[in-house]
Amino acid sequence: MNKVQHNLWMFGRDDCTRCGGLVIFLILQLQASPKCDGRCSVAQKIKKIKFCVTCVMDSSFKHGRRNDCLTSSANSDISSQLPQFLTKISSLPDKMEFMQILACQYDIAWEDKQANFRQIDRMLHHEAISPGALIVLPEMFSTGFSFNMDTVAEDTQRPAEQYMAQLAADTESCVIGGVVTRDLSGKGLNQALAMGPDGLAISRFTKLHPFSPAGEHHHFHRGHAPEVFDWQGWRIAMFVCYDLRFPEAFRLASKQDAQVMVVIANFPAKRDHHWRSLLVARAIENQCYIVAVNRIGSDPNAKYCGSSLIVDPMGHIVKDAGSEQKVLNIELEQDNLCEYRKAFPVLRDRWMI
C-alpha cells in the first residue's frame, strides 16, 4: 500500500457551512500506485482535501483529470493522518508565492467551438497542472475573431463558458479565455472571462478598445475600466488585444496593485514587432508580469503571428512560444516581483496617472 507523503501546503480558506468555523484547504503530494505506467504528471500525484478546523469534517476528493494512478485507499490514508497535520496548520502560508501559468497558443478552428475545445484538451492532456494554476486561452478562443454574432456569441447554453468551468473544475485552476456575449440591444461584448474551479466567474472584463480599423466598434460595445481580481494571493488584471496599445489602461490596473497583467489576443502577423515591443513596454512601465496569449494560423481576416510571451517585471522575455502550437508552462515568483518593486520604486514615485 502506498503512503501519502508529508508534503503539504495551504491552498485556501473558507467558512464552514455547518458550524461557521474556519475551513482549511490543503494540498498533499501522493505517490503513484503500483499500476502506474511511469507517465504520471505532477497533477496526477496531487491530492486536495478540505476540512473544518472546528468540527474536523473530512471532505476529501480527488484532484486531476485522470486519477487511475491514485491508490483507492488514498482517502482513508489521508483521513488517518489529518490529526498530525493539524499541528502544522499555524505554519502554513495563506497564499501561494509561486503561481503556475499555462498559456495555450494554437490555431483556432474558424467558428467551430467543439473542435477548439478538443484542441485545448489535447494540448493540456500531458501537462503537469498544479492546483491553483492559471490557464490562459486566446481572445475568442472557441471561434476565432468573427463578427458573426449568431455563431460566436454565447447562447442560452453558454458552451464556451461551460467548457471553461469544467476545465477549471477538473484542474482546480483559474481559466482565463475570450468569450463573446450580447447586451439587451443585441450588440456584442468582446470579453475576457476568468472562471474559478467552483464554476463561477471570478471576473469578467469587456474589451476597452474595439479595433476600429476592422470595424469591430460597429459590432461590439466598448468596456469602461480595467478590473483587478485576486487569485491565490496574486492581483491579476485582464486586457484584450487592441487594449495593448493604450498604456493608460494598464496604468489604471497598476494603481490597483496588479501584479500579473494578462493580454489575450488575435494579433496579426504583420504587426508582430508591435506586439512584442508593446508587451515588454507594459511590463517595464508597470513593474509587473505580463502573460500574453495570441493565436497562430489564419482565418478569413488575417494571418496570425503567435509570439505568446511571458515577460518579467524587468522586461525580460522569459518564455516565447514563437510561431508553433505550444503551451507555455512556467511558475511566476511573487518574492522576486516584490523585491524588485521595493529596490527600484518606480510605481511609488509616480504622481500623475
XYZ file of C-alpha atoms in Angstrom:
353
model
C 0.000 0.000 0.000
C 1.346 3.415 -0.925
C 1.569 6.047 1.791
C 0.738 9.708 1.406
C 3.886 11.808 1.543
C 4.011 14.547 4.152
C 4.392 17.338 1.599
C 1.536 19.758 2.144
C 0.717 23.440 1.985
C -2.309 25.645 2.366
C -4.305 26.305 -0.814
C -7.089 28.495 0.586
C -9.587 29.196 3.338
C -13.366 29.350 3.617
C -16.175 29.331 6.181
C -17.661 26.034 7.304
C -21.280 25.691 6.157
C -22.037 23.568 9.208
C -20.548 25.480 12.140
C -19.221 28.694 10.609
C -15.671 27.797 11.615
C -12.520 28.018 9.533
C -12.220 25.568 6.653
C -8.668 24.815 5.557
C -7.800 23.699 2.027
C -4.689 21.525 1.953
C -2.714 20.093 -0.929
C -0.918 16.797 -0.363
C 1.620 15.014 -2.564
C 0.836 11.374 -3.353
C 2.989 8.554 -4.602
C 1.850 6.673 -7.693
C 0.199 3.299 -7.336
C 1.969 0.084 -8.423
C -0.193 0.176 -11.583
C 1.325 3.467 -12.680
C 2.943 3.195 -16.111
C 5.518 5.865 -15.296
C 3.785 8.635 -17.198
C 2.078 10.259 -14.217
C 2.200 14.050 -14.220
C 2.563 16.113 -11.078
C -1.161 16.817 -11.258
C -1.911 13.102 -11.094
C 0.052 12.832 -7.854
C -1.687 15.733 -6.123
C -4.462 15.267 -3.603
C -6.563 18.169 -2.339
C -8.637 17.976 0.821
C -10.609 20.461 2.837
C -11.798 20.226 6.410
C -13.114 22.440 9.161
C -10.652 23.059 11.968
C -13.578 23.160 14.423
C -15.550 20.059 13.511
C -12.700 18.319 11.629
C -15.013 17.083 8.910
C -13.004 15.442 6.175
C -14.300 16.204 2.671
C -11.569 14.547 0.666
C -11.889 14.382 -3.040
C -9.684 13.542 -5.952
C -7.790 16.133 -7.938
C -6.885 15.920 -11.566
C -8.419 14.928 -14.848
C -7.101 11.356 -14.743
C -6.981 9.555 -11.402
C -6.237 5.969 -12.448
C -2.762 6.153 -10.895
C -4.015 7.101 -7.418
C -4.481 4.350 -4.871
C -8.068 3.538 -3.953
C -7.141 3.788 -0.279
C -5.929 7.368 -0.611
C -8.954 8.932 1.083
C -8.746 6.795 4.201
C -4.968 7.184 4.295
C -5.279 10.973 4.266
C -8.037 10.927 6.875
C -5.902 8.888 9.266
C -3.096 11.440 9.024
C -5.220 14.584 9.448
C -4.689 14.878 13.237
C -0.918 15.102 12.868
C -1.318 17.621 10.055
C -3.481 19.840 12.265
C -0.433 20.681 14.356
C 1.233 22.162 11.273
C -1.614 24.467 10.251
C -0.281 27.535 12.033
C 2.914 27.469 9.975
C 1.279 27.090 6.580
C 1.218 30.068 4.176
C -2.182 31.554 3.335
C -1.152 32.349 -0.221
C 0.924 30.811 -2.973
C 4.246 32.605 -3.507
C 4.585 30.755 -6.795
C 1.844 30.561 -9.403
C 1.924 28.173 -12.327
C 0.958 29.667 -15.687
C -0.168 27.597 -18.669
C -0.586 29.757 -21.769
C -2.135 27.907 -24.718
C -1.182 29.039 -28.231
C -2.913 27.213 -31.089
C -4.557 27.611 -34.488
C -8.184 28.415 -33.679
C -10.632 26.460 -35.837
C -12.831 29.056 -37.542
C -16.237 29.315 -35.835
C -16.051 25.699 -34.595
C -16.369 25.631 -30.823
C -16.287 21.883 -30.315
C -13.155 21.491 -32.442
C -11.410 24.126 -30.358
C -12.476 22.521 -27.085
C -10.959 19.238 -28.279
C -7.776 21.018 -29.347
C -7.283 22.569 -25.917
C -7.913 19.219 -24.220
C -5.243 17.581 -26.381
C -2.747 20.315 -25.599
C -3.261 20.143 -21.836
C -3.524 16.355 -21.620
C 0.168 15.777 -20.893
C 0.832 18.984 -18.965
C 1.542 18.848 -15.245
C -1.094 21.165 -13.780
C -0.852 22.004 -10.096
C -3.862 23.152 -8.066
C -4.158 26.925 -8.084
C -2.684 27.312 -11.571
C -3.729 29.966 -14.085
C -4.644 28.597 -17.531
C -4.882 31.241 -20.261
C -6.579 30.901 -23.664
C -6.653 33.449 -26.532
C -9.227 36.096 -27.417
C -12.431 34.453 -28.761
C -10.704 31.149 -28.017
C -13.604 28.991 -29.206
C -14.358 30.618 -32.576
C -11.629 32.963 -33.739
C -12.143 36.685 -34.373
C -15.518 36.954 -36.107
C -18.422 39.390 -36.298
C -20.925 36.594 -36.983
C -22.836 37.068 -33.735
C -25.155 34.126 -34.225
C -22.101 31.857 -34.203
C -19.620 33.477 -31.843
C -21.907 34.885 -29.126
C -22.778 32.643 -26.207
C -26.356 31.364 -26.401
C -28.505 30.201 -23.500
C -26.379 27.041 -23.185
C -23.155 29.105 -22.930
C -20.903 26.368 -24.380
C -17.608 28.282 -24.123
C -18.261 29.338 -20.543
C -19.390 25.841 -19.607
C -16.225 24.420 -21.132
C -14.109 26.857 -19.127
C -15.985 25.971 -15.945
C -15.401 22.254 -16.476
C -11.721 22.772 -17.268
C -11.297 24.914 -14.157
C -13.045 22.309 -12.003
C -11.076 19.402 -13.462
C -7.744 21.107 -12.839
C -8.618 23.107 -9.689
C -7.365 26.155 -11.572
C -8.500 29.556 -12.759
C -9.119 29.619 -16.513
C -8.969 32.874 -18.486
C -10.279 32.973 -22.040
C -12.036 35.222 -24.516
C -15.814 34.889 -24.888
C -18.492 36.910 -26.673
C -21.804 37.844 -25.070
C -24.582 40.250 -26.088
C -26.246 43.099 -24.276
C -30.007 43.726 -24.351
C -29.707 45.581 -27.659
C -28.138 42.536 -29.287
C -24.761 44.198 -29.736
C -21.721 42.176 -28.761
C -19.322 42.380 -25.833
C -15.819 41.052 -26.514
C -14.786 39.830 -23.088
C -12.009 38.214 -21.115
C -13.529 35.860 -18.571
C -11.795 34.434 -15.502
C -13.551 31.240 -14.399
C -12.970 29.661 -10.999
C -12.939 25.947 -10.115
C -16.341 26.300 -8.445
C -17.906 27.071 -11.836
C -18.448 30.743 -11.036
C -16.979 33.725 -12.849
C -14.265 35.391 -10.779
C -14.024 38.405 -13.078
C -15.432 39.491 -16.434
C -13.687 42.253 -18.390
C -15.076 43.865 -21.554
C -12.531 44.970 -24.162
C -11.966 48.687 -23.693
C -10.962 49.497 -27.263
C -12.786 47.692 -30.101
C -10.495 47.549 -33.133
C -11.937 50.309 -35.337
C -9.649 49.664 -38.379
C -11.508 46.353 -38.815
C -14.922 47.785 -37.898
C -15.149 45.983 -34.567
C -16.724 49.065 -32.972
C -19.776 48.618 -35.232
C -20.466 45.184 -33.732
C -19.177 45.416 -30.156
C -19.647 47.868 -27.310
C -16.531 49.026 -25.509
C -15.874 48.389 -21.841
C -15.383 51.076 -19.215
C -12.422 50.287 -16.959
C -9.959 47.535 -16.098
C -10.725 45.375 -13.098
C -8.190 43.643 -10.866
C -9.121 40.403 -9.128
C -7.452 38.137 -6.582
C -6.376 34.578 -7.280
C -4.258 32.604 -4.809
C -2.873 35.753 -3.231
C -1.970 37.347 -6.579
C -3.508 40.504 -8.085
C -4.457 39.912 -11.717
C -5.798 42.186 -14.467
C -7.057 41.215 -17.931
C -6.893 43.016 -21.274
C -7.947 42.107 -24.810
C -5.795 42.587 -27.927
C -6.068 46.239 -29.107
C -6.114 47.394 -25.459
C -2.365 46.733 -25.516
C -1.789 49.995 -27.417
C -3.252 52.139 -24.635
C -0.806 52.348 -21.707
C -3.144 54.468 -19.594
C -5.477 51.473 -19.231
C -2.634 49.369 -17.863
C -1.681 52.180 -15.505
C -5.193 52.131 -14.042
C -4.739 48.430 -13.297
C -1.309 49.135 -11.847
C -2.873 51.655 -9.448
C -4.988 48.741 -8.174
C -1.737 46.861 -7.436
C -1.957 44.457 -10.372
C 0.971 42.030 -10.240
C 0.103 39.986 -13.329
C -1.435 41.543 -16.429
C -2.943 39.047 -18.861
C -3.359 40.033 -22.511
C -5.401 37.717 -24.741
C -5.409 38.418 -28.453
C -5.869 37.587 -32.111
C -2.924 39.774 -33.157
C -1.937 39.763 -36.854
C 1.480 38.641 -38.073
C 2.146 41.878 -39.961
C 2.344 43.731 -36.631
C 4.315 41.128 -34.694
C 7.064 43.653 -33.894
C 4.491 45.993 -32.332
C 3.012 43.145 -30.288
C 6.333 42.081 -28.800
C 7.591 45.614 -28.184
C 4.399 46.809 -26.513
C 4.231 43.786 -24.205
C 7.773 44.409 -22.986
C 6.973 48.107 -22.527
C 3.839 47.368 -20.458
C 5.866 45.063 -18.177
C 8.615 47.639 -17.647
C 6.217 50.571 -17.128
C 4.124 48.762 -14.532
C 6.791 46.539 -12.959
C 4.578 43.511 -13.392
C 4.491 40.129 -15.067
C 2.867 40.069 -18.490
C 1.154 36.883 -19.675
C 0.272 37.378 -23.339
C -1.549 34.703 -25.331
C -2.047 35.025 -29.067
C -3.144 32.542 -31.719
C -1.348 31.111 -34.741
C -2.617 30.136 -38.194
C -5.030 32.152 -40.297
C -8.720 32.835 -40.852
C -10.674 34.891 -43.435
C -9.451 38.062 -41.710
C -5.706 37.672 -41.282
C -2.640 35.560 -40.657
C -1.582 35.471 -37.011
C 1.888 35.673 -35.531
C 1.676 33.647 -32.352
C 4.520 35.043 -30.241
C 2.729 34.308 -26.979
C 5.074 35.637 -24.302
C 5.741 35.640 -20.591
C 7.573 38.842 -19.641
C 9.026 39.520 -16.203
C 8.790 42.875 -14.357
C 12.183 43.979 -15.711
C 11.071 43.449 -19.303
C 12.896 40.189 -19.911
C 11.073 37.691 -22.123
C 11.271 34.501 -20.071
C 9.042 32.332 -22.299
C 8.330 32.687 -26.011
C 6.037 30.362 -27.978
C 7.286 31.578 -31.354
C 5.024 30.571 -34.224
C 4.383 26.984 -33.108
C 1.461 25.370 -31.338
C 2.640 25.292 -27.764
C 1.733 25.522 -24.087
C 3.981 27.896 -22.161
C 4.295 26.267 -18.734
C 6.090 28.356 -16.123
C 5.957 29.355 -12.464
C 5.890 33.034 -11.539
C 7.586 34.003 -8.286
C 5.974 36.671 -6.142
C 9.005 37.389 -3.954
C 11.073 38.443 -6.969
C 8.350 40.868 -8.009
C 8.028 42.438 -4.561
C 11.778 42.721 -4.052
C 12.255 44.391 -7.437
C 9.489 46.921 -6.781
C 10.988 47.710 -3.384
C 14.541 48.101 -4.703
C 13.503 50.221 -7.712
C 10.331 52.072 -6.591
C 9.116 53.482 -9.895
C 5.455 52.916 -9.047
C 5.836 54.652 -5.703
C 7.335 57.727 -7.370
C 4.596 58.313 -9.946
C 2.317 61.305 -9.311
C 0.316 61.973 -12.498
C -1.654 58.924 -13.652
